[in-house]
Amino acid sequence: MKLRNVALVTLLAGTAFASSALAAEPLKIWMRYGDNEKAVLEAFTKAFTEKTGIQLDVFLANLDFETRLARAAVGGTLPDVILNDATAMGQMNEMGILKEIDRASIEGGDKLLDVSWDSMRAPDGKYYGVPFSAQAFGLFVRKDWREKLGYPVPKTWDDLYELAKAFTTKDPDGNGKDDTYGYVMALSPTRGYASWFLSDLIWQSGGEFLASKNGGFASSLATPEVERAIGYARKMVCDGYAQPGAITSTTGETTPVFNSGQAGIYRSGPYHIAAFDKEPGKDKFEVISPPAGPAGVAELAEGTSAFITAGTQNEAAAKTFIAFLVSKEGQEIGMGSLSPNAQPIVRLSVNKDVNTGEVYKDPRWETFAQLYATSAHYFPQVPNWQPIRQMTADGFNAILSDCSSDIGAELKTLDETVDQELTRQNVLAND
């Protein structure tokens, strides 16, 4: 086994297991990870090789991953297995490098949550990957501020708005200054952040980015439901209850706003729990389910999946690797059970037999796991979601930047832009 990280130009030599009964060459795996996950990956690959005798050649890269894949595809040097973001499936499928997956052929596949499998179903109804890690998004709230001001845990959009207003106007930190804000919002168009952030509100309002019909898709943004969601977000910004500069903020810029005590509400994933335990402090914040919108509760789900490449000569070994990855043992090792101080490669388990809260020894992680299991919502599985995410982010950001713009008219124009992209991807629904 060896882990290679191009970003650091290092080679970590692991334990080699000479099993002549299996493939003569190691199973080649590319993973979109970096230095932070190495301890977990080493524990995982060591356990896998000891259990199966299959040697692994693991390549790590978290920069220019798609570019490297494209070059490898052209040069005929693709690995056997790729671990990548679930949302990358469409783009890789467009490149023609993925092998179709029969769910029944993956040992333990019946133990995976259906919502995770759904993330790997392409528009043609076939599966091209196996989910092994997921994450959902909840709300981090300054519990000390909320209790000091006498507000309940927000259950509705109106509750959330009133709490954001109170955090902005009622001096929750007690320093006598007008220097706190309510909702930390990442609304920059950069890398599609505005689309990412607003997705929950759109689904909670009963809207959708795309409508599926007649075997294809059509943009469905110009609807009362989506208009209501965008209007709610804009009101939060324009009334001054979001942090200053919200419409140009990325997540890299918003996280410090919450942990430094400038604002009291932050939407994010469980990976921030450890950092927020240090600052602002474990006793000062709580993790809650996002308040329900007019249509109920819905949270963006994201994840990581394993993909078998179309040209592999080691399909059996690849499926053995994936079976271990999604097994109870593999999931728990991937969550850091053998290396608890390292960054996990499995955030929320997709295996029904794994209790996320027990593995992490933290009930707050279980809150996220329950959100994923009960109300997770993935972005639509068009051939390539990335350009649509970017163009919707550009459109949403423009609307939020102008407190007097006609939201309905802007969404209608955005529908036309998205439909043009669906036409380019050859999935625009026929009327």
Coordinates of C-alpha atoms in Angstrom, one line a residue:
M1 CA 0.0 0.0 0.0
K2 CA 1.2 3.5 -0.7
L3 CA -0.4 6.9 -0.3
R4 CA 0.8 9.6 -2.7
N5 CA 0.0 13.3 -2.3
V6 CA 1.0 15.3 -5.3
A7 CA 0.2 18.6 -3.6
L8 CA 3.0 17.9 -1.1
V9 CA 5.2 15.9 -3.5
T10 CA 5.6 13.2 -0.9
L11 CA 5.4 9.4 -0.9
L12 CA 4.3 7.7 2.3
A13 CA 5.4 4.0 2.3
G14 CA 3.0 1.7 4.0
T15 CA 3.0 -2.0 4.7
A16 CA 3.2 -4.2 1.7
F17 CA 1.3 -7.5 1.7
A18 CA 2.4 -10.1 -0.9
S19 CA -0.7 -12.1 -1.6
S20 CA -0.2 -14.1 -4.8
A21 CA -3.8 -15.3 -4.7
L22 CA -5.1 -11.9 -5.8
A23 CA -4.3 -9.4 -8.6
A24 CA -0.6 -9.2 -9.4
E25 CA -0.8 -5.5 -9.5
P26 CA -2.2 -3.3 -6.7
L27 CA -5.6 -1.8 -7.0
K28 CA -5.1 1.8 -8.1
I29 CA -7.3 4.3 -6.3
W30 CA -7.5 8.1 -6.7
M31 CA -9.0 10.0 -3.8
R32 CA -9.9 13.6 -3.5
Y33 CA -8.3 14.1 -0.1
G34 CA -5.2 15.8 1.3
D35 CA -2.9 15.8 4.2
N36 CA -5.6 16.2 6.9
E37 CA -7.1 12.8 6.1
K38 CA -3.9 10.7 5.8
A39 CA -4.1 9.2 9.3
V40 CA -7.6 7.9 8.7
L41 CA -6.7 6.7 5.2
E42 CA -3.7 4.8 6.4
A43 CA -5.8 3.1 9.1
F44 CA -8.4 2.2 6.6
T45 CA -6.2 0.9 3.9
K46 CA -4.1 -1.1 6.4
A47 CA -7.3 -2.7 7.7
F48 CA -8.6 -3.5 4.2
T49 CA -5.4 -5.1 3.1
E50 CA -5.1 -7.2 6.2
K51 CA -8.7 -8.4 5.7
T52 CA -8.5 -9.1 2.0
G53 CA -4.9 -9.4 1.0
I54 CA -5.5 -6.9 -1.8
Q55 CA -2.7 -4.3 -2.1
L56 CA -3.6 -0.7 -2.8
D57 CA -1.8 2.1 -4.7
V58 CA -3.5 5.2 -3.4
F59 CA -3.0 8.6 -5.0
L60 CA -4.2 11.7 -3.1
A61 CA -4.9 15.1 -4.6
N62 CA -7.3 17.9 -3.5
L63 CA -6.3 20.4 -6.1
D64 CA -7.1 20.3 -9.9
F65 CA -8.6 16.8 -9.4
E66 CA -10.9 17.0 -12.4
T67 CA -8.1 18.3 -14.6
R68 CA -5.9 15.4 -13.5
L69 CA -8.7 12.9 -14.3
A70 CA -9.2 14.4 -17.8
R71 CA -5.5 14.1 -18.5
A72 CA -5.5 10.5 -17.3
A73 CA -8.5 9.7 -19.4
V74 CA -6.8 11.0 -22.6
G75 CA -3.6 9.3 -21.7
G76 CA -5.2 6.0 -20.8
T77 CA -3.8 6.1 -17.2
L78 CA -7.0 6.2 -15.2
P79 CA -7.1 4.3 -11.8
D80 CA -9.5 1.5 -11.1
V81 CA -11.5 3.4 -8.5
I82 CA -12.1 7.1 -7.9
L83 CA -13.3 8.6 -4.6
N84 CA -14.8 11.9 -5.4
D85 CA -17.7 14.3 -4.6
A86 CA -21.1 12.8 -5.5
T87 CA -21.9 16.0 -7.5
A88 CA -19.0 15.2 -9.8
M89 CA -20.7 12.1 -11.2
G90 CA -22.4 13.9 -14.1
Q91 CA -19.2 15.6 -15.2
M92 CA -17.2 12.3 -15.1
N93 CA -20.0 10.5 -16.9
E94 CA -19.9 13.1 -19.6
M95 CA -16.2 12.3 -19.9
G96 CA -17.2 8.6 -20.5
I97 CA -14.9 7.3 -17.7
L98 CA -17.4 5.6 -15.4
K99 CA -18.7 2.1 -15.3
E100 CA -22.4 1.4 -14.6
I101 CA -23.0 -0.1 -11.1
D102 CA -25.5 -2.8 -10.4
R103 CA -26.7 -2.1 -6.9
A104 CA -27.2 -5.8 -6.2
S105 CA -23.6 -6.5 -7.2
I106 CA -22.2 -4.5 -4.2
E107 CA -22.0 -6.6 -1.1
G108 CA -23.8 -4.7 1.7
G109 CA -25.4 -2.3 -0.8
D110 CA -28.8 -3.2 0.7
K111 CA -27.6 -1.7 4.0
L112 CA -27.2 1.8 2.5
L113 CA -29.8 4.5 2.9
D114 CA -32.0 4.8 -0.1
V115 CA -31.5 8.6 -0.1
S116 CA -27.8 8.0 -0.6
W117 CA -28.3 5.6 -3.5
D118 CA -30.6 8.2 -5.1
S119 CA -27.6 10.6 -5.3
M120 CA -25.9 8.1 -7.7
R121 CA -28.9 7.6 -10.1
A122 CA -28.3 9.4 -13.4
P123 CA -31.1 10.8 -15.6
D124 CA -31.0 7.5 -17.6
G125 CA -32.1 5.7 -14.4
K126 CA -28.8 3.8 -14.0
Y127 CA -26.3 4.0 -11.2
Y128 CA -22.7 5.0 -11.8
G129 CA -21.3 5.2 -8.3
V130 CA -21.6 3.9 -4.7
P131 CA -22.2 6.4 -1.9
F132 CA -20.0 6.0 1.2
S133 CA -20.1 9.3 3.0
A134 CA -22.8 12.0 3.4
Q135 CA -23.4 15.3 5.1
A136 CA -26.4 17.4 5.8
F137 CA -26.6 21.0 6.9
G138 CA -28.0 22.3 10.2
L139 CA -27.9 25.5 12.1
F140 CA -25.3 26.5 14.6
V141 CA -26.9 29.0 17.0
R142 CA -25.5 31.1 19.9
K143 CA -27.4 29.4 22.7
D144 CA -26.1 31.8 25.3
W145 CA -27.4 34.8 23.3
R146 CA -30.7 33.2 22.6
E147 CA -31.3 32.3 26.2
K148 CA -30.1 35.7 27.5
L149 CA -32.6 37.4 25.2
G150 CA -35.4 34.9 26.1
Y151 CA -36.1 33.5 22.7
P152 CA -37.1 29.9 22.0
V153 CA -35.4 27.6 19.6
P154 CA -36.7 28.7 16.2
K155 CA -39.1 26.3 14.5
T156 CA -40.3 28.4 11.6
W157 CA -39.0 31.0 9.1
D158 CA -40.7 33.7 11.1
D159 CA -39.0 32.5 14.3
L160 CA -35.6 32.5 12.5
Y161 CA -36.2 36.0 11.2
E162 CA -37.1 37.3 14.7
L163 CA -34.1 35.7 16.3
A164 CA -31.8 37.2 13.7
K165 CA -33.4 40.6 14.3
A166 CA -32.9 40.2 18.1
F167 CA -29.3 39.2 17.7
T168 CA -28.7 42.3 15.5
T169 CA -30.6 44.9 17.6
K170 CA -30.6 43.7 21.2
D171 CA -26.9 43.6 22.1
P172 CA -26.8 39.9 22.9
D173 CA -23.1 40.0 23.9
G174 CA -23.8 42.7 26.4
N175 CA -20.9 45.0 25.5
G176 CA -23.1 48.0 25.0
K177 CA -22.1 48.3 21.3
D178 CA -24.1 47.9 18.1
D179 CA -21.7 45.3 16.7
T180 CA -23.5 42.0 16.4
Y181 CA -25.6 40.4 13.6
G182 CA -28.1 37.7 13.1
Y183 CA -27.8 35.3 10.2
V184 CA -24.4 34.6 8.7
M185 CA -25.1 34.2 4.9
A186 CA -22.6 33.0 2.2
L187 CA -24.2 34.6 -0.9
S188 CA -21.2 35.2 -3.1
P189 CA -21.5 33.9 -6.7
T190 CA -18.0 32.6 -6.5
R191 CA -18.0 28.8 -7.0
G192 CA -21.8 28.9 -6.9
Y193 CA -22.0 29.7 -3.1
A194 CA -25.3 31.7 -3.5
S195 CA -27.0 28.7 -5.1
W196 CA -25.6 26.4 -2.4
F197 CA -26.7 28.6 0.4
L198 CA -30.3 29.3 -0.9
S199 CA -31.0 25.7 -1.8
D200 CA -32.5 24.8 1.6
L201 CA -34.9 27.8 1.5
I202 CA -36.0 26.9 -2.0
W203 CA -36.9 23.4 -1.0
Q204 CA -38.4 24.4 2.3
S205 CA -40.7 26.8 0.4
G206 CA -41.8 24.0 -1.9
G207 CA -39.7 25.1 -4.9
E208 CA -37.3 23.2 -7.1
F209 CA -34.4 24.2 -9.3
L210 CA -35.5 21.9 -12.1
A211 CA -38.8 20.1 -13.0
S212 CA -38.5 16.6 -14.3
K213 CA -41.0 15.8 -17.1
N214 CA -41.2 13.8 -20.3
G215 CA -37.9 12.1 -19.7
G216 CA -36.0 15.4 -19.3
F217 CA -35.7 18.5 -17.2
A218 CA -36.8 22.1 -17.4
S219 CA -35.8 25.1 -15.2
S220 CA -38.5 25.8 -12.6
L221 CA -37.2 28.9 -10.9
A222 CA -39.9 31.4 -12.0
T223 CA -42.5 30.0 -9.5
P224 CA -44.2 31.6 -6.5
E225 CA -42.4 29.1 -4.2
V226 CA -38.9 30.0 -5.4
E227 CA -39.8 33.7 -5.4
R228 CA -40.9 33.4 -1.8
A229 CA -37.6 31.8 -0.8
I230 CA -35.5 34.4 -2.6
G231 CA -37.6 37.1 -1.1
Y232 CA -37.1 35.8 2.4
A233 CA -33.3 35.7 2.0
R234 CA -33.3 39.2 0.5
K235 CA -35.4 40.6 3.3
M236 CA -32.9 39.2 5.8
V237 CA -30.1 41.0 3.9
C238 CA -31.9 44.2 3.1
D239 CA -33.3 44.6 6.7
G240 CA -29.7 44.4 8.0
Y241 CA -30.0 41.2 9.9
A242 CA -27.3 39.4 7.9
Q243 CA -23.6 40.2 8.4
P244 CA -22.2 43.2 6.4
G245 CA -21.0 42.0 3.0
A246 CA -23.1 38.9 2.9
I247 CA -23.7 39.1 -0.8
T248 CA -20.0 38.9 -1.5
S249 CA -19.1 36.3 1.2
T250 CA -17.9 32.8 0.6
T251 CA -17.8 30.2 3.4
G252 CA -14.2 30.9 4.0
E253 CA -15.2 34.4 4.9
T254 CA -18.3 33.6 6.8
T255 CA -17.0 31.0 9.3
P256 CA -14.8 33.6 11.2
V257 CA -17.9 35.8 11.5
F258 CA -19.6 33.2 13.6
N259 CA -16.7 31.8 15.7
S260 CA -15.4 35.3 16.5
G261 CA -18.8 36.3 18.0
Q262 CA -19.9 38.8 15.3
A263 CA -23.1 36.9 14.5
G264 CA -25.2 34.3 16.1
I265 CA -26.7 32.0 13.4
Y266 CA -24.7 29.9 10.9
R267 CA -25.8 27.2 8.5
S268 CA -23.1 24.6 8.0
G269 CA -22.2 21.0 8.3
P270 CA -20.9 18.9 11.2
Y271 CA -17.3 19.4 10.3
H272 CA -17.4 22.7 12.1
I273 CA -18.3 21.2 15.5
A274 CA -14.7 20.7 16.7
A275 CA -13.6 24.2 15.6
F276 CA -16.6 25.9 17.2
D277 CA -16.1 23.9 20.4
K278 CA -12.8 25.9 20.7
E279 CA -14.3 29.2 19.6
P280 CA -16.8 30.6 20.5
G281 CA -16.8 27.6 23.0
K282 CA -18.7 24.4 23.4
D283 CA -21.0 25.8 26.1
K284 CA -22.0 28.8 23.9
F285 CA -23.6 27.3 20.9
E286 CA -26.2 24.6 20.0
V287 CA -26.9 22.6 16.8
I288 CA -30.5 22.6 15.7
S289 CA -32.6 21.5 12.8
P290 CA -33.2 24.2 10.3
P291 CA -36.6 25.8 10.9
A292 CA -39.4 24.6 8.6
G293 CA -40.5 26.7 5.7
P294 CA -44.0 26.9 4.2
A295 CA -43.6 23.4 2.6
G296 CA -41.8 21.8 5.6
V297 CA -38.3 20.8 6.4
A298 CA -35.6 20.1 3.8
E299 CA -31.8 20.3 4.0
L300 CA -29.2 20.1 1.3
A301 CA -27.4 16.8 1.3
E302 CA -23.9 16.3 -0.1
G303 CA -21.6 13.4 -0.1
T304 CA -18.7 11.4 -1.4
S305 CA -18.9 8.3 -3.6
A306 CA -16.8 5.6 -5.0
F307 CA -16.7 5.2 -8.8
I308 CA -15.3 2.3 -10.8
T309 CA -13.7 3.4 -14.1
A310 CA -14.9 2.1 -17.4
G311 CA -11.6 0.6 -18.4
T312 CA -10.6 -1.2 -15.2
Q313 CA -9.2 -4.7 -15.5
N314 CA -9.7 -5.2 -11.7
E315 CA -13.5 -4.9 -11.3
A316 CA -13.8 -7.7 -8.8
A317 CA -11.1 -6.2 -6.5
A318 CA -12.7 -2.8 -7.0
K319 CA -16.0 -4.1 -5.8
T320 CA -14.3 -5.8 -2.8
F321 CA -12.8 -2.5 -1.9
I322 CA -16.1 -0.7 -2.1
A323 CA -17.9 -3.4 -0.1
F324 CA -15.4 -2.9 2.7
L325 CA -15.8 0.9 2.4
V326 CA -19.6 0.8 2.9
S327 CA -19.5 -2.0 5.5
K328 CA -20.1 -1.2 9.2
E329 CA -16.4 -1.8 10.0
G330 CA -15.2 0.3 7.1
Q331 CA -17.6 3.1 7.8
E332 CA -16.5 3.3 11.4
I333 CA -12.8 3.2 10.5
G334 CA -13.5 5.9 7.9
M335 CA -15.1 8.0 10.6
G336 CA -11.9 7.9 12.6
S337 CA -12.6 5.1 15.1
L338 CA -9.0 4.0 14.9
S339 CA -7.6 7.6 14.6
P340 CA -10.0 9.9 16.4
N341 CA -7.9 13.1 16.2
A342 CA -7.7 13.0 12.4
Q343 CA -10.0 14.3 9.7
P344 CA -12.5 11.6 8.8
I345 CA -13.2 10.4 5.2
V346 CA -16.7 9.4 6.3
R347 CA -18.6 12.2 7.8
L348 CA -22.1 10.9 8.2
S349 CA -22.4 7.2 7.6
V350 CA -24.7 6.0 4.9
N351 CA -24.9 2.5 6.4
K352 CA -28.2 1.9 8.4
D353 CA -26.3 -0.2 11.0
V354 CA -23.9 2.6 12.0
N355 CA -24.9 4.9 14.8
T356 CA -23.1 8.2 14.0
G357 CA -23.5 9.7 17.4
E358 CA -22.0 6.7 19.1
V359 CA -19.0 6.5 16.8
Y360 CA -18.2 10.2 17.3
K361 CA -19.3 10.1 20.9
D362 CA -21.2 13.3 20.3
P363 CA -25.0 13.6 20.1
R364 CA -24.6 16.7 17.9
W365 CA -23.3 14.5 15.1
E366 CA -26.4 12.4 15.5
T367 CA -28.5 15.5 14.9
F368 CA -26.9 15.8 11.5
A369 CA -27.3 12.1 10.8
Q370 CA -31.0 12.3 11.5
L371 CA -31.4 15.4 9.3
Y372 CA -29.8 13.4 6.5
A373 CA -31.9 10.3 7.0
T374 CA -35.2 12.1 7.3
S375 CA -35.1 15.3 5.2
A376 CA -32.0 15.3 2.9
H377 CA -32.4 16.7 -0.6
Y378 CA -29.7 16.5 -3.3
F379 CA -29.2 18.8 -6.2
P380 CA -30.8 17.4 -9.4
Q381 CA -28.8 14.7 -11.2
V382 CA -28.4 16.3 -14.6
P383 CA -25.4 15.2 -16.6
N384 CA -23.4 18.2 -15.3
W385 CA -24.8 20.2 -12.4
Q386 CA -21.8 22.5 -12.0
P387 CA -22.5 25.1 -14.7
I388 CA -26.2 25.3 -13.6
R389 CA -25.1 25.8 -10.0
Q390 CA -22.9 28.6 -11.2
M391 CA -25.4 30.4 -13.4
T392 CA -28.1 30.2 -10.7
A393 CA -25.7 31.6 -8.1
D394 CA -24.9 34.5 -10.5
G395 CA -28.6 35.1 -10.9
F396 CA -29.5 34.8 -7.3
N397 CA -26.7 37.1 -6.3
A398 CA -27.8 39.8 -8.7
I399 CA -31.3 39.7 -7.2
L400 CA -30.1 39.8 -3.6
S401 CA -27.8 42.7 -4.5
D402 CA -30.8 45.0 -5.5
C403 CA -33.4 45.4 -2.8
S404 CA -35.9 46.8 -5.3
S405 CA -35.5 44.4 -8.2
D406 CA -38.4 42.4 -9.6
I407 CA -37.7 38.9 -8.3
G408 CA -40.3 37.2 -10.5
A409 CA -39.0 38.8 -13.7
E410 CA -35.4 38.1 -12.8
L411 CA -36.2 34.4 -12.2
K412 CA -38.0 34.2 -15.5
T413 CA -34.9 35.4 -17.3
L414 CA -32.8 32.9 -15.2
D415 CA -35.1 30.1 -16.3
E416 CA -34.2 30.9 -20.0
T417 CA -30.5 30.8 -19.2
V418 CA -30.8 27.5 -17.4
D419 CA -32.9 25.9 -20.2
Q420 CA -30.1 26.9 -22.6
E421 CA -27.7 24.9 -20.6
L422 CA -30.1 21.9 -20.4
T423 CA -30.3 22.1 -24.2
R424 CA -26.5 21.9 -24.4
Q425 CA -26.5 18.9 -22.1
N426 CA -29.3 17.3 -24.3
V427 CA -31.7 16.9 -21.4
L428 CA -34.2 19.7 -21.9
A429 CA -37.7 18.3 -21.6
N430 CA -40.0 18.4 -24.6
D431 CA -43.1 20.5 -24.2

